[in-house]
PDB file of C-alpha atoms in Angstrom:
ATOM      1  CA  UNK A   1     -10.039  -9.682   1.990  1.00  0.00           C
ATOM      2  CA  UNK A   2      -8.943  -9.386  -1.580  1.00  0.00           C
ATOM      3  CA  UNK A   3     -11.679  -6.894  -2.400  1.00  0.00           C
ATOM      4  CA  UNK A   4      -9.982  -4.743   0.867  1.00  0.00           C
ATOM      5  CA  UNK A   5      -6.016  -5.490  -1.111  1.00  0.00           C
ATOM      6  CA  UNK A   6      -7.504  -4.573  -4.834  1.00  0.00           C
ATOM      7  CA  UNK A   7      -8.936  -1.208  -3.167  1.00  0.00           C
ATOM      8  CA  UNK A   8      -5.198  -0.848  -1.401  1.00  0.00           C
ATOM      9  CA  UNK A   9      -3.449  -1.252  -4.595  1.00  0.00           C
ATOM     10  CA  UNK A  10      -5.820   0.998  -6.614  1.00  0.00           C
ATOM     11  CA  UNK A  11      -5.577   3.770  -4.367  1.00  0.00           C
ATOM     12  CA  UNK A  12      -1.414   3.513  -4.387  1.00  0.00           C
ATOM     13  CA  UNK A  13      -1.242   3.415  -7.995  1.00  0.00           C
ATOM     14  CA  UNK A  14      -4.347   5.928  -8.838  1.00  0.00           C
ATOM     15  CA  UNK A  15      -3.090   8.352  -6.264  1.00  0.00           C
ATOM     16  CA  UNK A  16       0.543   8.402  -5.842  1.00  0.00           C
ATOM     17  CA  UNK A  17       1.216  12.145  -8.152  1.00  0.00           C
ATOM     18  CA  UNK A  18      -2.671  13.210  -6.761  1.00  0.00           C
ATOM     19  CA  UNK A  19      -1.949  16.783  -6.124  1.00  0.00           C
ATOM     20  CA  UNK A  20      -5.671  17.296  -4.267  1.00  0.00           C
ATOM     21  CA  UNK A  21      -6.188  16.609  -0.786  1.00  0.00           C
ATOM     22  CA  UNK A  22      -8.434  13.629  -1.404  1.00  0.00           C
ATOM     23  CA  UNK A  23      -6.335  11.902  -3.334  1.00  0.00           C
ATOM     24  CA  UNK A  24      -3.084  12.875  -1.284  1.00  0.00           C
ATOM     25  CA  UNK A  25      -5.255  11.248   1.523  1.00  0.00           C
ATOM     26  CA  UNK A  26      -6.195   8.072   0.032  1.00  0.00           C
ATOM     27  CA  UNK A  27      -2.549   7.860  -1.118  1.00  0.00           C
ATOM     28  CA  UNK A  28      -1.049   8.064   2.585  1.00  0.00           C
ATOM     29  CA  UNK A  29      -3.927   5.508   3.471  1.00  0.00           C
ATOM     30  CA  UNK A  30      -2.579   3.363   1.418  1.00  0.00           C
ATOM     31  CA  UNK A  31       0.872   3.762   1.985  1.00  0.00           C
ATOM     32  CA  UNK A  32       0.639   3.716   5.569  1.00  0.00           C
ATOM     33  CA  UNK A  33      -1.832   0.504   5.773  1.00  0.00           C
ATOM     34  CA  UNK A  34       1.096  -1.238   3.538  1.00  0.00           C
ATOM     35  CA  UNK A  35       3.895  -0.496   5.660  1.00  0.00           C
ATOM     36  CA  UNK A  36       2.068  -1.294   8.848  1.00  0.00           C
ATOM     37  CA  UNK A  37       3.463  -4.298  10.648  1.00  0.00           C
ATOM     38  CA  UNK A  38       0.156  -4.158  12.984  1.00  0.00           C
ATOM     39  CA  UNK A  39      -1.952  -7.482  13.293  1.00  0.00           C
ATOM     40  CA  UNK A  40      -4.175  -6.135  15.171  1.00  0.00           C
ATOM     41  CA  UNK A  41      -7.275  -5.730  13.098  1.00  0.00           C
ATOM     42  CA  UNK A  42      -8.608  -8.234  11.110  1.00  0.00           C
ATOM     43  CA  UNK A  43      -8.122  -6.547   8.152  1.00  0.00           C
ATOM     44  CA  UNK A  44      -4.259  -5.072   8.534  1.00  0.00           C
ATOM     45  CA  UNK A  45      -2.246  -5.707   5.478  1.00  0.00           C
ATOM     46  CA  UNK A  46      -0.220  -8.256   7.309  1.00  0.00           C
ATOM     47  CA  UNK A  47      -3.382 -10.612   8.366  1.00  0.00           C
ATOM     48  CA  UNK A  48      -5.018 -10.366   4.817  1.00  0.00           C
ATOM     49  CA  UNK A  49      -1.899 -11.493   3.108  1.00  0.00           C
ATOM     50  CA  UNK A  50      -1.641 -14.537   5.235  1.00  0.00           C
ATOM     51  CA  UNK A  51      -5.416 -14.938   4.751  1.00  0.00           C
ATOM     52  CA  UNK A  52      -4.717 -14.766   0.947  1.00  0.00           C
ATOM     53  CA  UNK A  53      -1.878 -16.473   1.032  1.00  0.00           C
ATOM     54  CA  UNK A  54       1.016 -13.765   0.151  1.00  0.00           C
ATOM     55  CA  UNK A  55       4.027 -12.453   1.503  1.00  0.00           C
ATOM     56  CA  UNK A  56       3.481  -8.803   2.668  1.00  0.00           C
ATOM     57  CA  UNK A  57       7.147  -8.058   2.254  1.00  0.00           C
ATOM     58  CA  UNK A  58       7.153  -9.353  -1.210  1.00  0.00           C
ATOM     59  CA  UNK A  59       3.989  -6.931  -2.005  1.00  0.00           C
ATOM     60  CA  UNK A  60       6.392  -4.046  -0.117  1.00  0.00           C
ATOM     61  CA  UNK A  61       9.123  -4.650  -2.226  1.00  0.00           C
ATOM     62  CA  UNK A  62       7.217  -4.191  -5.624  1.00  0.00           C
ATOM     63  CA  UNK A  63       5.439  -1.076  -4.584  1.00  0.00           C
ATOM     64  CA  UNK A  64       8.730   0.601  -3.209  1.00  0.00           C
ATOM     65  CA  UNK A  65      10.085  -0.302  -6.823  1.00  0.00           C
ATOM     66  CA  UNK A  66       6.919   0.923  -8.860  1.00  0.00           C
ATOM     67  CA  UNK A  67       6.723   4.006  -6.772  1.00  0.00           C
ATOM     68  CA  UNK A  68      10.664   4.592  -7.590  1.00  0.00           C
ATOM     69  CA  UNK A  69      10.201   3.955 -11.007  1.00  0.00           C
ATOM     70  CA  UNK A  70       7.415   6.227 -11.047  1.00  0.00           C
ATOM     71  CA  UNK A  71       9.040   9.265  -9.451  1.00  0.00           C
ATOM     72  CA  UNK A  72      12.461   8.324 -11.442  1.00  0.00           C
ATOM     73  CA  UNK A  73      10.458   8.985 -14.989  1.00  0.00           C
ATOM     74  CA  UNK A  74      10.898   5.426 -15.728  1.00  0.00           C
ATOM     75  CA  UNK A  75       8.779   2.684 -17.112  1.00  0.00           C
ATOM     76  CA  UNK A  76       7.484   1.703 -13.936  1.00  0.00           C
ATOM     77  CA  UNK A  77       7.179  -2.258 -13.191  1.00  0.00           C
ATOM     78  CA  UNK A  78       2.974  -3.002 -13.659  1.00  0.00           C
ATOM     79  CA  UNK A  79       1.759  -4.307 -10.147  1.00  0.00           C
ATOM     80  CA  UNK A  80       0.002  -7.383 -10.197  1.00  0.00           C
ATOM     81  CA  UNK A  81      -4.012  -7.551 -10.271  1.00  0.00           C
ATOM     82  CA  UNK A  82      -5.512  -9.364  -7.785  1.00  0.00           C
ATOM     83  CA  UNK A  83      -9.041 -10.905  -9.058  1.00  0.00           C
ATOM     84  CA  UNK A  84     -11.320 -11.641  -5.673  1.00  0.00           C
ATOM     85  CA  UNK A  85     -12.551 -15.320  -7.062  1.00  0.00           C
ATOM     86  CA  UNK A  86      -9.371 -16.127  -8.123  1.00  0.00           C
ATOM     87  CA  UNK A  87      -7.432 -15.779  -4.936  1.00  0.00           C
ATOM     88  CA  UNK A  88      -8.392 -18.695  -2.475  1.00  0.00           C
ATOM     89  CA  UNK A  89      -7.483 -18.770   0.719  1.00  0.00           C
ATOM     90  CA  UNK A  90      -4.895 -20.850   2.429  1.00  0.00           C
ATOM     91  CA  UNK A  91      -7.048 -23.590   4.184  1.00  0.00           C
TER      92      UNK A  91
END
């Protein structure tokens, strides 16, 4: 599940100015699998951060302000790395 959130966060950051479809589309992936409040699959943002442990509107919060930062010209706050064998799961 932290592979799946790395991959997430890469994509956002990686593809937020992409001015090719591909990248526009792995952008709005991202984006949209963020902002979904859907627990229906077992990998929706919302189930892998309790999984991992984190608070998905924490994680929303930073990305709204990197992406603002970004788009403002600003230094934009670094988003935090996830490293799979570091995170452990909640037991």
């Amino acid at each position: 599940m932290a592979a799946v959130l790395e991959d997430a966060l890469r994509y956002f950051q990686r593809y937020s100015e992409a001015t090719d479809r591909r990248g526009r589309t792995l952008y709005a992936d991202a984006d949209d699998w963020f902002a979904s409040p859907d627990r229906s699959e077992p990998f929706a943002f919302e189930n892998v951060c309790d999984a991992l442990g984190l608070d998905p509107d924490y994680i929303r919060h930073g990305l709204h302000r990197w992406r603002t930062a970004r788009r403002d010209g600003l230094a934009a706050p670094s988003l935090p790395r996830f490293v799979s064998r570091r995170v452990q799961p909640r037991l």
